[in-house]
């Protein structure tokens, strides 16, 4: 396309953004208009993409990190012929694929955006896939706002990209000077961004973002730069092209006041159709057909930490399935992903202590068809909560594994204890939450989670725990195990992970005292085994949940939810970590929190007495 | 102290760290030993601190961001005479104040550490207090590890500190080259860190961290540097001073293999006592005595968004109480903190789009005695989950306000909707969770939350909602309001926020249909009003919760928890957001999620039919 046509195309994108937002009565036209020249040049001259085949392995990827500029993206899709005029004007309406912020309901959107500062970290995951796994020449383009450069997650990604020499990654920062509520920190000081990016090892190009020739040259420079990712810093004006709104404050996230005049000023409605370059032929290296993993087998009675079982199982799953990858945040000796790292170094990604990048890279790898397992301490997964939340909106299939759950870790103290992780992961849309109590169970669940949809979470324990189950026992997701059952059980103890072992000890004591109790190992916290819990409720009339987690959002809530379906509910009680833990031995911790065998037995006795009374 | 004595002192600190960890059987002596020379110089020559008066307003502050090096901190306290030999050796045992990672159980610890990358962001809050509010010459020192420089939160803080010219802030990075599982990304490349910090506008000094003279000069240089924060990059060896462990991999987080020999190599047990310099006299500017805030008054029947009521109430609370401060993450026009910002610009802190820094700054300001209100979209508070979790360990008193809760925001789509915030905030130890449904209620709760302990969360709504309550109505934390009550109520609808209004509409319809229902406005989600819910359960036999939040961890779970005390539970059912929302109008969203009046009425009818059947 000639330069003049590019300028025309950019005006079309602007007008379409204005029209879509005007039809919707909401949206971000001004944030779209600043980046229209960039988008036009990218689409017409640089992007290689088959819109009829979004799963083409060599397609370039485009991540709109400034997701609020969705009208620009949708205008781009119209220019590429992927959507038509009518659909464009369904923007933000019920049933439309053109949501306020892009989601993968559109086949050309790999990941949802709209939480700022997430585009680049996720793109780093895609670029790593291109570089190390797919080994295909696709490029990953990120269009970012300037405000979002304040997010720490961006700098985790900047560091990670340069360290890994991701020359297939191009970040374009639309420096339009104005954030939501006023000027950004650095306004039009492009050098401020350039200094920072240079220091981290990036190649940087500063351009006038409305000069299509300069933008074109910048993209070409990015493509020819090797061993470094490139950042194109584009000086732009918010609302560019319409004098009434250009470079003015107070116009963020609003349709233009007079859309008709604005569209006329932009040259009216155009119908330029871009013939987007096709991606090159090419396939990623063939991956052997998946086989059944040869999971580690542990002998009942042995003492093995579930984190260790996780590490061995992950290694085995990695051997059986070539698309399984593992990531860790510099604690692989603790989480035990080191076993995978040693066995499959080509599919292991060290993310250093950057949990947002850890989860974002997993999302990016999942978007390229890999099956990631991302691990760190359960407590530190909270660092990536917003990325996990957005991963669900992205319909990403990722496995998260949090070790060192609960007070059972012992002397390190509360900063290292995952005590909110079950609440966090249960509340994620469509998630699965697994919490095994022994090594064989862990191994089975590690294998099973690979094939689930959505966000899958496995919670592991630091200390050694007795192996309760044989290696051939099966543990369906959504199931549970009844470990003790007698006629006339007075109470059902529902436990998971470390508290299963305490519950069993308590059951022994109680049985000696003439109080038979049922013990349920609720290893699948979400989905939960409603049938078994209903049966236990019907037969014992009383459920006591015991969890190494705060009382809110965890096992107790999961069990209570089963009985929130309008039927008469059983008596319920819960033991959980209600204190602020300090340093102590694991057994002292369990006792101080009131979730050890002694506390369970005492609670059961109180519950039984209450009925008798 | 002479240089030779400083070296002796450093050896004492090392030996004490080795001894404490050896006694405990766990801990991080090697990570303590690398920073011992730095700590010795700081304590003996630079820190101005009255250990008998930790609340002295002019005390310097020391934040041990590498919290795992707690043995070094405790050794420092012994050298300062703050703790004795016996207490040192209680390290990590039950009941000891000397926890595995430092917490404010020790009077000289302002904030808990142990989640890496949090020390500097919190210190920025303290330094802002010193610069802008206390206007006292105290300095804030942060001792950080090198691994944690990978955390994005560190770079949010680096940016924030330089932008605010925090020359009262000194960051020391103990570049010991070894992280937990092996070498760090940049190992001993101090220049790599220096380039990055320079680019963000810091003054940087590179030193041999074991050369006490050089370290001493670096601290002096930091103190004499104006208009810039200073970073001292100290090249050190992990395990310094004991040949068997110095600069070796695989020795992170473990007591030394042969402590006796190591202590001998370090010169044995010493009893050097440091006379720490006293802080200068000085008091912060006098703050007028708190008065009762003149809260905004809204007329019943008017339509006002609770976020708007929050903004006006916060402004009023700020007028009445001089220690109230407000922070926002560049969305103050949306959250409505802009009203406070305009009225009290001296006490308003713009954090730009950096939610971790937002919450960390609030924690730092709280540590200096201020009462912060930190606001952003509820969805984006998830970005700061780990900081909120650690704030609870820090016993920080902070107010968090999340706007744009739930699907009720309308067309922007799921990325902008807070649907997990209640779960996140409920699960925090000792938290308070408030969710008002009208403007007068909001105003009262905004004022009330200032005086609570711990983490206080207020959830606000984007759209206008009818004012239900008069301006003189009271709303105690832990209370609720019964909005509809009849003899013979068949069901109790428990709602909060936007769903209160849907519940009232449903109640009207149901009453016309001959089904009287009770409606409870459960504005205090934690603590929850057990008395009212128990009464409702006893009188109606059935509770239906309705929430604009995912089903897990929110209102439904909060109500269920009331009935998890071993007594027979009522019938319960819950309506919540179980779909993945898309774009649509607010009312379409409520309907699609099944939480609008129509859905509530239908659910009530089903519940009533079930009983009749």
mmCIF file of C-alpha atoms in Angstrom, chain A residues 26-28 91-96 98-101 103 105 113-118 147-156 159-160 162-164 178-186 192 195-201 252 330-335 338 348 350-356 377 379-380 382-387 389-390 392-395 411-420 423-424 426-429 526 542 549-554 556-558 560-561 563-574 577-585 588-589 592 607 610, chain B residues 26-28 91-96 98-101 103 105 113-118 147-156 159-160 162-164 178-186 192 195-201 252 330-335 338 348 350-356 377 379-380 382-387 389-390 392-395 411-420 423-424 426-429 526 542 549-554 556-558 560-561 563-574 577-585 588-589 592 607 610:
data_model
loop_
_atom_site.group_PDB
_atom_site.id
_atom_site.type_symbol
_atom_site.label_atom_id
_atom_site.label_comp_id
_atom_site.label_asym_id
_atom_site.label_seq_id
_atom_site.Cartn_x
_atom_site.Cartn_y
_atom_site.Cartn_z
ATOM 1 C CA UNK A 26 -19.950 3.776 25.251
ATOM 2 C CA UNK A 27 -16.413 2.765 24.477
ATOM 3 C CA UNK A 28 -13.011 4.299 23.921
ATOM 4 C CA UNK A 91 -20.199 -3.406 19.407
ATOM 5 C CA UNK A 92 -20.856 -3.843 23.154
ATOM 6 C CA UNK A 93 -24.385 -5.153 22.704
ATOM 7 C CA UNK A 94 -25.798 -8.313 24.189
ATOM 8 C CA UNK A 95 -24.856 -11.324 22.104
ATOM 9 C CA UNK A 96 -22.190 -9.554 20.048
ATOM 10 C CA UNK A 98 -17.403 -7.498 19.835
ATOM 11 C CA UNK A 99 -17.167 -7.048 23.559
ATOM 12 C CA UNK A 100 -16.098 -3.923 25.390
ATOM 13 C CA UNK A 101 -12.671 -5.453 25.764
ATOM 14 C CA UNK A 103 -11.977 -11.829 24.367
ATOM 15 C CA UNK A 105 -14.945 -15.342 21.595
ATOM 16 C CA UNK A 113 -7.166 -8.031 27.592
ATOM 17 C CA UNK A 114 -8.566 -5.124 29.527
ATOM 18 C CA UNK A 115 -6.581 -5.432 32.720
ATOM 19 C CA UNK A 116 -3.678 -3.196 31.792
ATOM 20 C CA UNK A 117 -0.105 -4.379 31.834
ATOM 21 C CA UNK A 118 -0.970 -7.949 30.907
ATOM 22 C CA UNK A 147 -0.335 4.516 31.209
ATOM 23 C CA UNK A 148 0.087 0.798 31.604
ATOM 24 C CA UNK A 149 3.871 1.131 31.545
ATOM 25 C CA UNK A 150 3.465 1.946 35.268
ATOM 26 C CA UNK A 151 2.462 -1.662 35.965
ATOM 27 C CA UNK A 152 5.261 -3.729 37.477
ATOM 28 C CA UNK A 153 4.173 -6.692 35.423
ATOM 29 C CA UNK A 154 5.321 -4.836 32.298
ATOM 30 C CA UNK A 155 8.826 -4.601 33.716
ATOM 31 C CA UNK A 156 8.871 -8.260 34.672
ATOM 32 C CA UNK A 159 13.293 -8.074 31.750
ATOM 33 C CA UNK A 160 12.212 -11.536 30.699
ATOM 34 C CA UNK A 162 15.437 -9.146 26.807
ATOM 35 C CA UNK A 163 17.055 -11.874 28.872
ATOM 36 C CA UNK A 164 15.645 -14.448 26.471
ATOM 37 C CA UNK A 178 -3.242 11.102 28.451
ATOM 38 C CA UNK A 179 -4.378 8.439 30.848
ATOM 39 C CA UNK A 180 -7.865 7.996 32.168
ATOM 40 C CA UNK A 181 -7.955 10.860 34.601
ATOM 41 C CA UNK A 182 -5.349 13.152 33.077
ATOM 42 C CA UNK A 183 -1.739 13.279 31.924
ATOM 43 C CA UNK A 184 0.441 10.215 32.380
ATOM 44 C CA UNK A 185 3.535 10.373 34.502
ATOM 45 C CA UNK A 186 5.882 10.903 31.576
ATOM 46 C CA UNK A 192 11.932 8.457 29.619
ATOM 47 C CA UNK A 195 16.054 5.004 28.751
ATOM 48 C CA UNK A 196 14.265 2.393 30.819
ATOM 49 C CA UNK A 197 13.816 -0.057 27.964
ATOM 50 C CA UNK A 198 17.417 0.388 26.817
ATOM 51 C CA UNK A 199 18.645 -0.301 30.292
ATOM 52 C CA UNK A 200 16.833 -3.623 30.284
ATOM 53 C CA UNK A 201 18.420 -4.521 26.955
ATOM 54 C CA UNK A 252 -11.318 9.126 28.043
ATOM 55 C CA UNK A 330 12.886 -19.600 41.062
ATOM 56 C CA UNK A 331 11.752 -22.068 43.726
ATOM 57 C CA UNK A 332 11.909 -25.285 41.707
ATOM 58 C CA UNK A 333 13.872 -27.010 44.450
ATOM 59 C CA UNK A 334 10.952 -26.367 46.809
ATOM 60 C CA UNK A 335 8.081 -26.994 44.429
ATOM 61 C CA UNK A 338 13.337 -29.331 39.301
ATOM 62 C CA UNK A 348 11.225 -25.869 31.211
ATOM 63 C CA UNK A 350 12.617 -20.394 34.611
ATOM 64 C CA UNK A 351 10.691 -17.217 35.376
ATOM 65 C CA UNK A 352 12.758 -16.070 38.361
ATOM 66 C CA UNK A 353 10.881 -14.386 41.206
ATOM 67 C CA UNK A 354 8.181 -12.847 39.026
ATOM 68 C CA UNK A 355 4.907 -14.619 39.643
ATOM 69 C CA UNK A 356 2.902 -12.397 37.328
ATOM 70 C CA UNK A 377 4.510 -21.367 46.781
ATOM 71 C CA UNK A 379 1.104 -18.012 49.104
ATOM 72 C CA UNK A 380 2.899 -16.330 46.244
ATOM 73 C CA UNK A 382 -1.689 -14.461 45.172
ATOM 74 C CA UNK A 383 0.834 -12.187 43.449
ATOM 75 C CA UNK A 384 -0.666 -13.280 40.137
ATOM 76 C CA UNK A 385 -4.332 -13.168 41.114
ATOM 77 C CA UNK A 386 -5.298 -10.669 38.437
ATOM 78 C CA UNK A 387 -3.521 -12.746 35.786
ATOM 79 C CA UNK A 389 -8.664 -13.983 36.840
ATOM 80 C CA UNK A 390 -7.935 -12.774 33.319
ATOM 81 C CA UNK A 392 -10.257 -17.425 32.921
ATOM 82 C CA UNK A 393 -11.651 -14.665 30.711
ATOM 83 C CA UNK A 394 -9.120 -15.805 28.102
ATOM 84 C CA UNK A 395 -10.509 -19.357 28.319
ATOM 85 C CA UNK A 411 8.538 -22.393 61.451
ATOM 86 C CA UNK A 412 8.757 -20.062 58.448
ATOM 87 C CA UNK A 413 5.695 -18.164 59.596
ATOM 88 C CA UNK A 414 2.612 -16.687 57.977
ATOM 89 C CA UNK A 415 4.307 -14.858 55.104
ATOM 90 C CA UNK A 416 5.150 -18.216 53.516
ATOM 91 C CA UNK A 417 1.868 -20.014 54.266
ATOM 92 C CA UNK A 418 -0.792 -20.383 51.610
ATOM 93 C CA UNK A 419 -3.930 -19.716 53.644
ATOM 94 C CA UNK A 420 -6.028 -17.881 51.061
ATOM 95 C CA UNK A 423 -10.535 -19.067 48.267
ATOM 96 C CA UNK A 424 -8.712 -17.353 45.423
ATOM 97 C CA UNK A 426 -12.331 -21.444 43.900
ATOM 98 C CA UNK A 427 -13.642 -17.984 43.028
ATOM 99 C CA UNK A 428 -12.171 -18.112 39.518
ATOM 100 C CA UNK A 429 -14.778 -18.833 36.853
ATOM 101 C CA UNK A 526 -14.044 -27.849 43.111
ATOM 102 C CA UNK A 542 -23.609 -33.754 60.795
ATOM 103 C CA UNK A 549 -6.756 -22.584 55.308
ATOM 104 C CA UNK A 550 -8.595 -19.559 56.573
ATOM 105 C CA UNK A 551 -12.272 -20.233 57.330
ATOM 106 C CA UNK A 552 -13.462 -18.236 54.329
ATOM 107 C CA UNK A 553 -13.593 -19.532 50.796
ATOM 108 C CA UNK A 554 -12.025 -22.932 51.314
ATOM 109 C CA UNK A 556 -15.862 -25.383 54.602
ATOM 110 C CA UNK A 557 -17.461 -23.075 52.108
ATOM 111 C CA UNK A 558 -17.185 -25.704 49.367
ATOM 112 C CA UNK A 560 -21.656 -25.680 52.588
ATOM 113 C CA UNK A 561 -22.326 -24.801 48.959
ATOM 114 C CA UNK A 563 -26.265 -27.777 50.804
ATOM 115 C CA UNK A 564 -27.290 -24.438 49.333
ATOM 116 C CA UNK A 565 -29.727 -25.940 46.891
ATOM 117 C CA UNK A 566 -32.911 -25.335 48.813
ATOM 118 C CA UNK A 567 -33.096 -28.698 50.546
ATOM 119 C CA UNK A 568 -32.924 -29.100 54.292
ATOM 120 C CA UNK A 569 -29.253 -28.876 55.233
ATOM 121 C CA UNK A 570 -27.404 -31.080 57.700
ATOM 122 C CA UNK A 571 -25.759 -29.745 60.806
ATOM 123 C CA UNK A 572 -22.361 -28.372 59.851
ATOM 124 C CA UNK A 573 -19.321 -27.153 61.699
ATOM 125 C CA UNK A 574 -15.907 -26.148 60.536
ATOM 126 C CA UNK A 577 -7.082 -21.479 60.668
ATOM 127 C CA UNK A 578 -8.618 -18.593 62.578
ATOM 128 C CA UNK A 579 -5.474 -17.393 64.315
ATOM 129 C CA UNK A 580 -2.597 -15.417 62.884
ATOM 130 C CA UNK A 581 0.091 -18.097 62.897
ATOM 131 C CA UNK A 582 3.569 -17.474 64.218
ATOM 132 C CA UNK A 583 6.660 -19.644 64.039
ATOM 133 C CA UNK A 584 6.388 -23.145 65.452
ATOM 134 C CA UNK A 585 6.832 -26.746 64.398
ATOM 135 C CA UNK A 588 2.472 -27.171 66.989
ATOM 136 C CA UNK A 589 1.016 -25.103 64.179
ATOM 137 C CA UNK A 592 -2.454 -23.861 67.610
ATOM 138 C CA UNK A 607 -21.143 -32.017 68.208
ATOM 139 C CA UNK A 610 -25.080 -31.298 71.468
ATOM 140 C CA UNK B 26 16.071 -23.985 60.256
ATOM 141 C CA UNK B 27 16.468 -20.489 58.875
ATOM 142 C CA UNK B 28 18.658 -18.582 56.484
ATOM 143 C CA UNK B 91 14.402 -17.977 67.112
ATOM 144 C CA UNK B 92 11.549 -19.711 65.245
ATOM 145 C CA UNK B 93 10.162 -21.459 68.312
ATOM 146 C CA UNK B 94 6.580 -21.407 69.499
ATOM 147 C CA UNK B 95 5.859 -18.239 71.433
ATOM 148 C CA UNK B 96 9.012 -16.396 70.390
ATOM 149 C CA UNK B 98 11.622 -13.867 66.660
ATOM 150 C CA UNK B 99 9.621 -15.427 63.880
ATOM 151 C CA UNK B 100 10.993 -17.041 60.746
ATOM 152 C CA UNK B 101 10.278 -13.828 58.915
ATOM 153 C CA UNK B 103 6.580 -9.324 61.925
ATOM 154 C CA UNK B 105 5.169 -8.532 67.049
ATOM 155 C CA UNK B 113 8.281 -9.072 55.231
ATOM 156 C CA UNK B 114 8.924 -12.453 53.691
ATOM 157 C CA UNK B 115 7.040 -12.084 50.439
ATOM 158 C CA UNK B 116 9.860 -10.767 48.303
ATOM 159 C CA UNK B 117 9.652 -7.481 46.463
ATOM 160 C CA UNK B 118 7.433 -5.829 49.045
ATOM 161 C CA UNK B 147 16.625 -12.180 43.476
ATOM 162 C CA UNK B 148 13.677 -10.028 44.423
ATOM 163 C CA UNK B 149 14.708 -7.375 41.914
ATOM 164 C CA UNK B 150 12.851 -9.587 39.405
ATOM 165 C CA UNK B 151 9.519 -8.671 41.001
ATOM 166 C CA UNK B 152 7.589 -6.094 39.045
ATOM 167 C CA UNK B 153 6.478 -4.485 42.274
ATOM 168 C CA UNK B 154 10.076 -3.395 42.866
ATOM 169 C CA UNK B 155 10.034 -1.464 39.589
ATOM 170 C CA UNK B 156 6.719 0.149 40.385
ATOM 171 C CA UNK B 159 9.568 4.505 39.409
ATOM 172 C CA UNK B 160 7.457 5.993 42.166
ATOM 173 C CA UNK B 162 12.362 8.654 41.709
ATOM 174 C CA UNK B 163 9.329 10.490 40.393
ATOM 175 C CA UNK B 164 8.663 11.799 43.898
ATOM 176 C CA UNK B 178 22.711 -16.782 44.545
ATOM 177 C CA UNK B 179 18.970 -17.156 44.757
ATOM 178 C CA UNK B 180 17.117 -20.031 46.293
ATOM 179 C CA UNK B 181 17.671 -22.599 43.578
ATOM 180 C CA UNK B 182 20.867 -21.294 42.040
ATOM 181 C CA UNK B 183 22.400 -18.223 40.423
ATOM 182 C CA UNK B 184 20.266 -15.136 39.945
ATOM 183 C CA UNK B 185 19.627 -13.757 36.490
ATOM 184 C CA UNK B 186 22.353 -11.138 36.723
ATOM 185 C CA UNK B 192 22.971 -4.534 35.100
ATOM 186 C CA UNK B 195 21.760 0.725 34.407
ATOM 187 C CA UNK B 196 18.146 -0.019 35.219
ATOM 188 C CA UNK B 197 18.067 2.099 38.369
ATOM 189 C CA UNK B 198 19.834 4.985 36.653
ATOM 190 C CA UNK B 199 17.315 4.887 33.845
ATOM 191 C CA UNK B 200 14.526 5.334 36.343
ATOM 192 C CA UNK B 201 16.290 8.315 37.884
ATOM 193 C CA UNK B 252 19.925 -21.548 50.758
ATOM 194 C CA UNK B 330 -5.039 6.702 38.131
ATOM 195 C CA UNK B 331 -8.790 6.130 38.090
ATOM 196 C CA UNK B 332 -9.862 8.782 40.595
ATOM 197 C CA UNK B 333 -12.522 10.078 38.222
ATOM 198 C CA UNK B 334 -14.107 6.621 38.278
ATOM 199 C CA UNK B 335 -13.616 5.768 41.933
ATOM 200 C CA UNK B 338 -11.049 12.980 42.869
ATOM 201 C CA UNK B 348 -3.697 12.766 48.170
ATOM 202 C CA UNK B 350 -1.552 9.486 42.848
ATOM 203 C CA UNK B 351 -0.050 6.050 42.329
ATOM 204 C CA UNK B 352 -0.700 5.772 38.586
ATOM 205 C CA UNK B 353 -1.650 2.346 37.253
ATOM 206 C CA UNK B 354 0.371 0.382 39.780
ATOM 207 C CA UNK B 355 -1.965 -1.364 42.180
ATOM 208 C CA UNK B 356 0.771 -3.121 44.106
ATOM 209 C CA UNK B 377 -11.628 -0.851 40.424
ATOM 210 C CA UNK B 379 -11.301 -6.113 39.742
ATOM 211 C CA UNK B 380 -7.855 -4.557 39.813
ATOM 212 C CA UNK B 382 -6.677 -8.537 42.709
ATOM 213 C CA UNK B 383 -3.388 -7.217 41.325
ATOM 214 C CA UNK B 384 -2.387 -6.421 44.898
ATOM 215 C CA UNK B 385 -3.643 -9.587 46.565
ATOM 216 C CA UNK B 386 -0.255 -10.582 47.936
ATOM 217 C CA UNK B 387 0.232 -7.097 49.368
ATOM 218 C CA UNK B 389 -2.359 -10.665 52.462
ATOM 219 C CA UNK B 390 0.937 -9.364 53.834
ATOM 220 C CA UNK B 392 -2.734 -8.438 57.430
ATOM 221 C CA UNK B 393 0.473 -10.087 58.678
ATOM 222 C CA UNK B 394 1.790 -6.553 59.220
ATOM 223 C CA UNK B 395 -1.265 -5.746 61.377
ATOM 224 C CA UNK B 411 -20.993 -3.154 28.617
ATOM 225 C CA UNK B 412 -17.306 -3.031 29.540
ATOM 226 C CA UNK B 413 -17.226 -6.792 29.976
ATOM 227 C CA UNK B 414 -15.682 -9.235 32.428
ATOM 228 C CA UNK B 415 -12.153 -7.816 32.496
ATOM 229 C CA UNK B 416 -13.470 -4.758 34.338
ATOM 230 C CA UNK B 417 -15.922 -6.525 36.671
ATOM 231 C CA UNK B 418 -15.040 -7.239 40.268
ATOM 232 C CA UNK B 419 -16.451 -10.741 40.667
ATOM 233 C CA UNK B 420 -13.838 -12.258 42.975
ATOM 234 C CA UNK B 423 -13.825 -13.856 48.156
ATOM 235 C CA UNK B 424 -10.375 -12.300 48.186
ATOM 236 C CA UNK B 426 -13.140 -12.177 53.127
ATOM 237 C CA UNK B 427 -10.275 -14.658 53.170
ATOM 238 C CA UNK B 428 -7.831 -12.112 54.588
ATOM 239 C CA UNK B 429 -7.179 -12.594 58.293
ATOM 240 C CA UNK B 526 -17.739 -9.692 57.287
ATOM 241 C CA UNK B 542 -35.340 -20.637 54.133
ATOM 242 C CA UNK B 549 -20.200 -11.961 42.507
ATOM 243 C CA UNK B 550 -19.119 -15.455 41.656
ATOM 244 C CA UNK B 551 -20.824 -18.119 43.776
ATOM 245 C CA UNK B 552 -17.664 -18.897 45.712
ATOM 246 C CA UNK B 553 -16.389 -16.894 48.632
ATOM 247 C CA UNK B 554 -18.947 -14.104 48.667
ATOM 248 C CA UNK B 556 -23.618 -16.942 49.915
ATOM 249 C CA UNK B 557 -20.605 -18.382 51.653
ATOM 250 C CA UNK B 558 -20.765 -15.678 54.328
ATOM 251 C CA UNK B 560 -23.673 -20.297 55.050
ATOM 252 C CA UNK B 561 -20.847 -19.821 57.530
ATOM 253 C CA UNK B 563 -25.022 -21.876 60.021
ATOM 254 C CA UNK B 564 -21.796 -23.839 60.287
ATOM 255 C CA UNK B 565 -21.842 -23.880 64.059
ATOM 256 C CA UNK B 566 -23.239 -27.335 64.600
ATOM 257 C CA UNK B 567 -26.884 -26.340 64.925
ATOM 258 C CA UNK B 568 -29.532 -27.486 62.485
ATOM 259 C CA UNK B 569 -29.251 -25.257 59.438
ATOM 260 C CA UNK B 570 -32.108 -23.682 57.527
ATOM 261 C CA UNK B 571 -32.788 -24.394 53.884
ATOM 262 C CA UNK B 572 -30.510 -22.232 51.809
ATOM 263 C CA UNK B 573 -30.169 -21.378 48.153
ATOM 264 C CA UNK B 574 -27.998 -18.929 46.327
ATOM 265 C CA UNK B 577 -22.876 -14.932 38.757
ATOM 266 C CA UNK B 578 -22.252 -18.385 37.346
ATOM 267 C CA UNK B 579 -21.866 -17.389 33.705
ATOM 268 C CA UNK B 580 -18.916 -15.736 32.020
ATOM 269 C CA UNK B 581 -20.386 -12.298 31.369
ATOM 270 C CA UNK B 582 -20.076 -10.591 28.027
ATOM 271 C CA UNK B 583 -20.987 -7.042 27.040
ATOM 272 C CA UNK B 584 -24.546 -5.908 27.662
ATOM 273 C CA UNK B 585 -26.450 -3.225 29.500
ATOM 274 C CA UNK B 588 -29.275 -7.263 30.765
ATOM 275 C CA UNK B 589 -26.224 -8.332 32.713
ATOM 276 C CA UNK B 592 -28.176 -12.960 32.175
ATOM 277 C CA UNK B 607 -38.324 -22.696 46.953
ATOM 278 C CA UNK B 610 -40.660 -27.294 47.026
#
